[in-house]
PDB file of C-alpha atoms in Angstrom:
ATOM      1  CA  MET A 291      93.343  99.888 146.988  1.00  0.00           C
ATOM      2  CA  SER A 292      96.444 101.972 146.327  1.00  0.00           C
ATOM      3  CA  ASP A 293      97.646  99.349 143.844  1.00  0.00           C
ATOM      4  CA  ILE A 294      94.359  99.560 141.953  1.00  0.00           C
ATOM      5  CA  GLY A 295      94.563 103.337 141.964  1.00  0.00           C
ATOM      6  CA  ASN A 296      98.119 103.296 140.659  1.00  0.00           C
ATOM      7  CA  TRP A 297      97.165 100.815 137.952  1.00  0.00           C
ATOM      8  CA  PHE A 298      94.174 102.938 136.916  1.00  0.00           C
ATOM      9  CA  ARG A 299      96.291 106.097 136.737  1.00  0.00           C
ATOM     10  CA  SER A 300      98.834 104.253 134.597  1.00  0.00           C
ATOM     11  CA  ILE A 301      96.247 103.688 131.852  1.00  0.00           C
ATOM     12  CA  PRO A 302      96.600 106.206 128.986  1.00  0.00           C
ATOM     13  CA  LEU A 303      94.193 109.133 129.380  1.00  0.00           C
ATOM     14  CA  ILE A 304      91.682 108.428 126.594  1.00  0.00           C
ATOM     15  CA  THR A 305      91.581 104.703 127.263  1.00  0.00           C
ATOM     16  CA  ARG A 306      91.300 105.398 130.998  1.00  0.00           C
ATOM     17  CA  TRP A 307      88.088 107.405 130.675  1.00  0.00           C
ATOM     18  CA  TRP A 308      86.621 105.122 128.045  1.00  0.00           C
ATOM     19  CA  PHE A 309      87.362 102.131 130.283  1.00  0.00           C
ATOM     20  CA  ALA A 310      85.976 103.880 133.391  1.00  0.00           C
ATOM     21  CA  ALA A 311      82.748 104.903 131.648  1.00  0.00           C
ATOM     22  CA  SER A 312      82.313 101.356 130.344  1.00  0.00           C
ATOM     23  CA  ILE A 313      82.385 100.140 133.944  1.00  0.00           C
ATOM     24  CA  ALA A 314      80.348 102.950 135.510  1.00  0.00           C
ATOM     25  CA  PHE A 315      77.326 102.864 133.212  1.00  0.00           C
ATOM     26  CA  PRO A 316      76.787  99.067 133.368  1.00  0.00           C
ATOM     27  CA  LEU A 317      77.065  99.271 137.171  1.00  0.00           C
ATOM     28  CA  ILE A 318      74.548 102.122 137.270  1.00  0.00           C
ATOM     29  CA  GLY A 319      72.113  99.978 135.300  1.00  0.00           C
ATOM     30  CA  ARG A 320      72.877  96.833 137.278  1.00  0.00           C
ATOM     31  CA  LEU A 321      72.323  98.575 140.620  1.00  0.00           C
ATOM     32  CA  GLY A 322      69.067 100.076 139.396  1.00  0.00           C
ATOM     33  CA  LEU A 323      70.187 103.668 139.927  1.00  0.00           C
ATOM     34  CA  VAL A 324      68.899 104.374 136.422  1.00  0.00           C
ATOM     35  CA  TYR A 325      66.459 102.077 134.690  1.00  0.00           C
ATOM     36  CA  HIS A 326      68.301 100.257 131.916  1.00  0.00           C
ATOM     37  CA  SER A 327      65.742 101.217 129.272  1.00  0.00           C
ATOM     38  CA  ASN A 328      66.831 104.844 129.724  1.00  0.00           C
ATOM     39  CA  LEU A 329      70.413 103.992 128.793  1.00  0.00           C
ATOM     40  CA  VAL A 330      69.968 102.161 125.498  1.00  0.00           C
ATOM     41  CA  LEU A 331      69.593 103.645 122.032  1.00  0.00           C
ATOM     42  CA  ILE A 332      65.994 103.981 120.850  1.00  0.00           C
ATOM     43  CA  PRO A 333      65.946 106.150 117.697  1.00  0.00           C
ATOM     44  CA  GLU A 334      62.284 107.107 118.023  1.00  0.00           C
ATOM     45  CA  LEU A 335      62.887 108.592 121.479  1.00  0.00           C
ATOM     46  CA  VAL A 336      66.009 110.401 120.307  1.00  0.00           C
ATOM     47  CA  PHE A 337      64.205 112.134 117.456  1.00  0.00           C
ATOM     48  CA  ASN A 338      60.673 112.444 118.806  1.00  0.00           C
ATOM     49  CA  LYS A 339      61.345 113.039 122.513  1.00  0.00           C
ATOM     50  CA  PHE A 340      64.772 114.679 122.117  1.00  0.00           C
ATOM     51  CA  GLN A 341      66.394 112.216 124.514  1.00  0.00           C
ATOM     52  CA  LEU A 342      69.800 113.172 123.195  1.00  0.00           C
ATOM     53  CA  TRP A 343      71.758 111.390 125.912  1.00  0.00           C
ATOM     54  CA  ARG A 344      70.905 107.958 124.533  1.00  0.00           C
ATOM     55  CA  PRO A 345      73.607 107.777 121.809  1.00  0.00           C
ATOM     56  CA  VAL A 346      76.196 108.513 124.512  1.00  0.00           C
ATOM     57  CA  THR A 347      74.902 106.200 127.232  1.00  0.00           C
ATOM     58  CA  ALA A 348      74.371 103.398 124.711  1.00  0.00           C
ATOM     59  CA  THR A 349      78.079 103.651 123.862  1.00  0.00           C
ATOM     60  CA  PHE A 350      79.141 102.837 127.421  1.00  0.00           C
ATOM     61  CA  TYR A 351      76.229 100.786 128.749  1.00  0.00           C
ATOM     62  CA  PHE A 352      75.980  97.006 128.585  1.00  0.00           C
ATOM     63  CA  PRO A 353      73.384  94.948 130.472  1.00  0.00           C
ATOM     64  CA  ILE A 354      75.151  92.723 133.014  1.00  0.00           C
ATOM     65  CA  THR A 355      73.285  89.489 133.710  1.00  0.00           C
ATOM     66  CA  PRO A 356      74.409  85.934 134.501  1.00  0.00           C
ATOM     67  CA  GLN A 357      74.053  85.218 130.773  1.00  0.00           C
ATOM     68  CA  THR A 358      75.950  88.278 129.506  1.00  0.00           C
ATOM     69  CA  GLY A 359      78.505  88.832 132.272  1.00  0.00           C
ATOM     70  CA  PHE A 360      81.294  86.822 130.652  1.00  0.00           C
ATOM     71  CA  LEU A 361      80.758  88.466 127.257  1.00  0.00           C
ATOM     72  CA  TYR A 362      80.913  91.873 128.926  1.00  0.00           C
ATOM     73  CA  LEU A 363      84.141  91.110 130.805  1.00  0.00           C
ATOM     74  CA  VAL A 364      85.845  89.709 127.710  1.00  0.00           C
ATOM     75  CA  ASN A 365      85.029  92.782 125.650  1.00  0.00           C
ATOM     76  CA  LEU A 366      86.006  95.079 128.517  1.00  0.00           C
ATOM     77  CA  TYR A 367      89.393  93.368 128.439  1.00  0.00           C
ATOM     78  CA  PHE A 368      89.610  93.909 124.675  1.00  0.00           C
ATOM     79  CA  LEU A 369      88.850  97.603 125.230  1.00  0.00           C
ATOM     80  CA  TYR A 370      91.594  97.992 127.832  1.00  0.00           C
ATOM     81  CA  HIS A 371      94.197  95.904 126.012  1.00  0.00           C
ATOM     82  CA  TYR A 372      93.889  97.120 122.437  1.00  0.00           C
ATOM     83  CA  SER A 373      92.951 100.728 123.124  1.00  0.00           C
ATOM     84  CA  THR A 374      95.986 100.999 125.386  1.00  0.00           C
ATOM     85  CA  ARG A 375      98.186  99.555 122.639  1.00  0.00           C
ATOM     86  CA  LEU A 376      96.802 101.959 120.042  1.00  0.00           C
ATOM     87  CA  GLU A 377      97.129 104.991 122.286  1.00  0.00           C
ATOM     88  CA  THR A 378     100.698 104.192 123.358  1.00  0.00           C
ATOM     89  CA  SER A 379     102.076 102.990 120.019  1.00  0.00           C
ATOM     90  CA  GLU A 380     100.342 103.842 116.740  1.00  0.00           C
ATOM     91  CA  PHE A 381      98.829 107.055 118.164  1.00  0.00           C
ATOM     92  CA  ASN A 382     101.579 107.767 120.662  1.00  0.00           C
ATOM     93  CA  GLY A 383     101.812 111.507 121.292  1.00  0.00           C
ATOM     94  CA  ARG A 384      98.849 112.210 118.995  1.00  0.00           C
ATOM     95  CA  PRO A 385      95.743 112.095 121.217  1.00  0.00           C
ATOM     96  CA  ALA A 386      93.705 114.304 118.859  1.00  0.00           C
ATOM     97  CA  ASP A 387      94.139 111.785 116.057  1.00  0.00           C
ATOM     98  CA  TYR A 388      93.061 108.948 118.338  1.00  0.00           C
ATOM     99  CA  VAL A 389      90.008 110.881 119.547  1.00  0.00           C
ATOM    100  CA  PHE A 390      89.138 111.615 115.913  1.00  0.00           C
ATOM    101  CA  MET A 391      89.361 107.920 115.053  1.00  0.00           C
ATOM    102  CA  LEU A 392      87.004 107.049 117.901  1.00  0.00           C
ATOM    103  CA  LEU A 393      84.598 109.862 116.973  1.00  0.00           C
ATOM    104  CA  PHE A 394      84.547 108.861 113.304  1.00  0.00           C
ATOM    105  CA  ASN A 395      83.941 105.219 114.183  1.00  0.00           C
ATOM    106  CA  TRP A 396      81.286 106.169 116.736  1.00  0.00           C
ATOM    107  CA  ILE A 397      79.363 108.329 114.260  1.00  0.00           C
ATOM    108  CA  CYS A 398      79.418 105.559 111.634  1.00  0.00           C
ATOM    109  CA  ILE A 399      78.302 102.991 114.222  1.00  0.00           C
ATOM    110  CA  LEU A 400      75.555 105.320 115.470  1.00  0.00           C
ATOM    111  CA  ILE A 401      74.172 105.803 111.955  1.00  0.00           C
ATOM    112  CA  THR A 402      74.251 102.053 111.360  1.00  0.00           C
ATOM    113  CA  ALA A 403      72.590 101.384 114.717  1.00  0.00           C
ATOM    114  CA  MET A 404      69.742 103.765 113.976  1.00  0.00           C
ATOM    115  CA  LEU A 405      69.160 102.182 110.583  1.00  0.00           C
ATOM    116  CA  MET A 406      69.300  98.631 111.954  1.00  0.00           C
ATOM    117  CA  ASN A 407      67.556  99.310 115.280  1.00  0.00           C
ATOM    118  CA  MET A 408      70.601  98.342 117.365  1.00  0.00           C
ATOM    119  CA  HIS A 409      70.307  99.366 121.010  1.00  0.00           C
ATOM    120  CA  LEU A 410      73.904  99.014 122.268  1.00  0.00           C
ATOM    121  CA  LEU A 411      77.071 100.524 120.825  1.00  0.00           C
ATOM    122  CA  MET A 412      79.737  99.318 123.254  1.00  0.00           C
ATOM    123  CA  ILE A 413      80.901  96.189 121.445  1.00  0.00           C
ATOM    124  CA  PRO A 414      80.908  97.722 117.923  1.00  0.00           C
ATOM    125  CA  LEU A 415      83.111 100.616 119.066  1.00  0.00           C
ATOM    126  CA  ILE A 416      85.524  98.294 120.876  1.00  0.00           C
ATOM    127  CA  LEU A 417      85.746  95.993 117.860  1.00  0.00           C
ATOM    128  CA  SER A 418      86.324  98.940 115.514  1.00  0.00           C
ATOM    129  CA  ALA A 419      89.372  99.995 117.555  1.00  0.00           C
ATOM    130  CA  LEU A 420      90.597  96.409 117.717  1.00  0.00           C
ATOM    131  CA  TYR A 421      90.236  96.125 113.922  1.00  0.00           C
ATOM    132  CA  VAL A 422      92.381  99.231 113.417  1.00  0.00           C
ATOM    133  CA  TRP A 423      95.053  97.811 115.743  1.00  0.00           C
ATOM    134  CA  ALA A 424      94.998  94.552 113.792  1.00  0.00           C
ATOM    135  CA  GLN A 425      95.545  96.422 110.529  1.00  0.00           C
ATOM    136  CA  PHE A 426      98.550  98.255 111.927  1.00  0.00           C
ATOM    137  CA  ASN A 427      99.951  94.974 113.259  1.00  0.00           C
ATOM    138  CA  LYS A 428      98.626  92.552 110.646  1.00  0.00           C
ATOM    139  CA  ASN A 429     101.735  90.332 110.608  1.00  0.00           C
ATOM    140  CA  THR A 430     102.027  90.114 114.381  1.00  0.00           C
ATOM    141  CA  ILE A 431     101.473  86.588 115.668  1.00  0.00           C
ATOM    142  CA  VAL A 432      98.884  86.484 118.457  1.00  0.00           C
ATOM    143  CA  SER A 433      97.868  83.589 120.651  1.00  0.00           C
ATOM    144  CA  PHE A 434      94.225  83.039 121.438  1.00  0.00           C
ATOM    145  CA  TRP A 435      92.672  80.636 123.932  1.00  0.00           C
ATOM    146  CA  PHE A 436      93.707  76.984 123.848  1.00  0.00           C
ATOM    147  CA  GLY A 437      97.056  77.927 122.299  1.00  0.00           C
ATOM    148  CA  THR A 438      95.680  78.890 118.889  1.00  0.00           C
ATOM    149  CA  ARG A 439      98.186  81.075 117.034  1.00  0.00           C
ATOM    150  CA  PHE A 440      97.556  83.202 113.959  1.00  0.00           C
ATOM    151  CA  LYS A 441      98.353  86.593 112.440  1.00  0.00           C
ATOM    152  CA  ALA A 442      96.671  89.628 113.988  1.00  0.00           C
ATOM    153  CA  HIS A 443      95.072  90.306 110.604  1.00  0.00           C
ATOM    154  CA  TYR A 444      92.582  87.531 111.406  1.00  0.00           C
ATOM    155  CA  LEU A 445      91.973  88.509 115.039  1.00  0.00           C
ATOM    156  CA  PRO A 446      88.824  90.643 114.512  1.00  0.00           C
ATOM    157  CA  TRP A 447      87.146  87.775 112.670  1.00  0.00           C
ATOM    158  CA  VAL A 448      88.203  85.216 115.260  1.00  0.00           C
ATOM    159  CA  ILE A 449      86.707  87.431 117.967  1.00  0.00           C
ATOM    160  CA  LEU A 450      83.548  87.827 115.892  1.00  0.00           C
ATOM    161  CA  ALA A 451      83.174  84.035 115.871  1.00  0.00           C
ATOM    162  CA  PHE A 452      84.111  83.796 119.551  1.00  0.00           C
ATOM    163  CA  ASN A 453      81.560  86.415 120.620  1.00  0.00           C
ATOM    164  CA  PHE A 454      78.943  84.681 118.494  1.00  0.00           C
ATOM    165  CA  ILE A 455      79.593  81.421 120.348  1.00  0.00           C
ATOM    166  CA  ILE A 456      79.356  82.949 123.818  1.00  0.00           C
ATOM    167  CA  GLY A 457      76.815  85.670 123.032  1.00  0.00           C
ATOM    168  CA  GLY A 458      74.688  84.304 120.196  1.00  0.00           C
ATOM    169  CA  SER A 459      75.021  87.343 117.914  1.00  0.00           C
ATOM    170  CA  PHE A 460      77.511  88.688 115.412  1.00  0.00           C
ATOM    171  CA  VAL A 461      75.833  91.903 114.175  1.00  0.00           C
ATOM    172  CA  ASN A 462      77.633  94.129 116.702  1.00  0.00           C
ATOM    173  CA  GLU A 463      81.017  92.596 115.936  1.00  0.00           C
ATOM    174  CA  LEU A 464      80.491  92.725 112.182  1.00  0.00           C
ATOM    175  CA  THR A 465      79.459  96.377 112.409  1.00  0.00           C
ATOM    176  CA  GLY A 466      82.592  97.193 114.388  1.00  0.00           C
ATOM    177  CA  ASN A 467      84.851  95.377 111.927  1.00  0.00           C
ATOM    178  CA  LEU A 468      83.319  97.084 108.901  1.00  0.00           C
ATOM    179  CA  VAL A 469      83.511 100.533 110.471  1.00  0.00           C
ATOM    180  CA  GLY A 470      87.126  99.934 111.523  1.00  0.00           C
ATOM    181  CA  HIS A 471      87.896  98.861 107.957  1.00  0.00           C
ATOM    182  CA  LEU A 472      86.224 102.006 106.586  1.00  0.00           C
ATOM    183  CA  TYR A 473      88.324 104.260 108.822  1.00  0.00           C
ATOM    184  CA  PHE A 474      91.598 102.515 108.003  1.00  0.00           C
ATOM    185  CA  PHE A 475      90.836 102.470 104.275  1.00  0.00           C
ATOM    186  CA  LEU A 476      89.909 106.157 104.060  1.00  0.00           C
ATOM    187  CA  MET A 477      92.643 107.387 106.387  1.00  0.00           C
ATOM    188  CA  TYR A 478      95.579 105.254 105.242  1.00  0.00           C
ATOM    189  CA  LYS A 479      94.970 102.620 102.603  1.00  0.00           C
ATOM    190  CA  TYR A 480      93.300 104.715  99.901  1.00  0.00           C
ATOM    191  CA  PRO A 481      95.461 107.873 100.056  1.00  0.00           C
ATOM    192  CA  MET A 482      98.784 106.120 100.728  1.00  0.00           C
ATOM    193  CA  ASP A 483      98.724 102.756  98.975  1.00  0.00           C
ATOM    194  CA  LEU A 484      96.257 103.521  96.181  1.00  0.00           C
ATOM    195  CA  GLY A 485      97.233 107.120  95.511  1.00  0.00           C
ATOM    196  CA  GLY A 486      93.762 108.535  96.120  1.00  0.00           C
ATOM    197  CA  ARG A 487      92.752 111.772  97.776  1.00  0.00           C
ATOM    198  CA  SER A 488      92.631 112.124 101.538  1.00  0.00           C
ATOM    199  CA  PHE A 489      89.042 112.113 102.749  1.00  0.00           C
ATOM    200  CA  LEU A 490      89.754 112.226 106.472  1.00  0.00           C
ATOM    201  CA  SER A 491      91.825 114.563 108.590  1.00  0.00           C
ATOM    202  CA  THR A 492      91.688 115.454 112.259  1.00  0.00           C
ATOM    203  CA  PRO A 493      89.802 118.736 112.840  1.00  0.00           C
ATOM    204  CA  GLU A 494      91.843 121.599 114.223  1.00  0.00           C
ATOM    205  CA  PHE A 495      89.625 122.037 117.288  1.00  0.00           C
ATOM    206  CA  LEU A 496      90.592 118.547 118.476  1.00  0.00           C
ATOM    207  CA  HIS A 497      94.238 119.536 118.313  1.00  0.00           C
ATOM    208  CA  ARG A 498      93.445 122.496 120.545  1.00  0.00           C
ATOM    209  CA  PHE A 499      91.792 120.259 123.136  1.00  0.00           C
ATOM    210  CA  PHE A 500      94.269 117.388 122.758  1.00  0.00           C
ATOM    211  CA  PRO A 501      97.628 118.868 121.698  1.00  0.00           C
ATOM    212  CA  ASN A 502     100.360 116.582 120.382  1.00  0.00           C
ATOM    213  CA  HIS A 503     103.017 115.498 122.836  1.00  0.00           C
ATOM    214  CA  ARG A 504     105.713 115.406 120.166  1.00  0.00           C
ATOM    215  CA  GLU A 505     106.323 116.777 116.683  1.00  0.00           C
ATOM    216  CA  VAL A 506     104.723 114.792 113.853  1.00  0.00           C
ATOM    217  CA  SER A 507     105.526 115.570 110.227  1.00  0.00           C
ATOM    218  CA  GLY A 508     103.623 114.649 107.097  1.00  0.00           C
ATOM    219  CA  PHE A 509      99.922 113.978 106.690  1.00  0.00           C
ATOM    220  CA  GLY A 510      98.782 110.410 106.657  1.00  0.00           C
ATOM    221  CA  ALA A 511     102.037 108.855 107.837  1.00  0.00           C
ATOM    222  CA  VAL A 512     101.101 105.516 109.294  1.00  0.00           C
ATOM    223  CA  PRO A 513     101.575 105.781 113.067  1.00  0.00           C
ATOM    224  CA  GLY A 514     104.106 103.366 114.449  1.00  0.00           C
ATOM    225  CA  ARG A 515     105.440 102.440 111.024  1.00  0.00           C
ATOM    226  CA  ARG A 516     108.913 100.992 111.212  1.00  0.00           C
ATOM    227  CA  PRO A 517     111.840 101.783 108.943  1.00  0.00           C
ATOM    228  CA  ALA A 518     111.760 100.382 105.434  1.00  0.00           C
ATOM    229  CA  ALA A 519     114.599  98.022 106.264  1.00  0.00           C
ATOM    230  CA  GLN A 520     112.213  96.122 108.490  1.00  0.00           C
ATOM    231  CA  GLU A 521     109.524  95.753 105.817  1.00  0.00           C
ATOM    232  CA  ARG A 522     109.379  92.392 104.125  1.00  0.00           C
ATOM    233  CA  GLY A 523     107.951  91.373 100.815  1.00  0.00           C
ATOM    234  CA  GLY A 524     106.109  94.639 100.241  1.00  0.00           C
ATOM    235  CA  GLY A 525     104.133  94.229 103.480  1.00  0.00           C
ATOM    236  CA  HIS A 526     104.729  95.745 106.866  1.00  0.00           C
ATOM    237  CA  SER A 527     106.167  93.949 109.852  1.00  0.00           C
ATOM    238  CA  TRP A 528     104.739  96.007 112.715  1.00  0.00           C
ATOM    239  CA  GLY A 529     104.853  95.020 116.329  1.00  0.00           C
ATOM    240  CA  GLN A 530     105.871  91.833 118.076  1.00  0.00           C
ATOM    241  CA  GLY A 531     103.903  88.743 118.805  1.00  0.00           C
ATOM    242  CA  PHE A 532     102.133  88.464 122.128  1.00  0.00           C
ATOM    243  CA  ARG A 533      99.791  86.152 123.958  1.00  0.00           C
ATOM    244  CA  LEU A 534      96.186  87.269 124.207  1.00  0.00           C
ATOM    245  CA  GLY A 535      95.674  87.762 127.894  1.00  0.00           C
ATOM    246  CA  GLY A 536      99.355  88.216 128.679  1.00  0.00           C
ATOM    247  CA  GLU A 537     102.533  89.790 127.428  1.00  0.00           C
TER     248      GLU A 537
END
């Protein structure tokens, strides 16, 4: 048990609590401590009955059944793996900026879910973070199951297809990818590469709650960006290749 505790404490703070909540709420529903229908997002009950906890619980809850258990575990792994990489590399020392990214993505996903009558927000939020990681590391070569190798730029769409095969739906994954693309475009692509105005910035109150661990200069500097000498052909060579499911 001490090894598990040490491993859990080694997870970066934001990822640690996101990961823990994404285990606790499904277990609460699975054990029947709270009826699962009280944990999902139902817009009518949010607005008419003021059940304001539903947008939060729907973010961390996922129904665990023999049919959905594998899908849940795979996406829980994606949460741990890619959120950890974002928090310790691209957002290293800047927890407020990472929290802002998650909040922005969550709000966009919540609005979409209410319009489309989606009941669960876990997978879209995970996929939105994974999409942002893939954009920062687009030229990184990743290995998927069965030895398939491709650039990380394609990873969110491969996972969309994979989740569709094992789960029979792609709406959650597509929502996550589109929201992740919206965040990356507004925060980095549009103001930096296209010369547009900056629409997004981390609110000051988040910096008070999550102060930076190191000095960061310049607004909109792409986190984790390597020196220009390492850029090739006008693109960015960020990160190193790794095997999905291992280092």
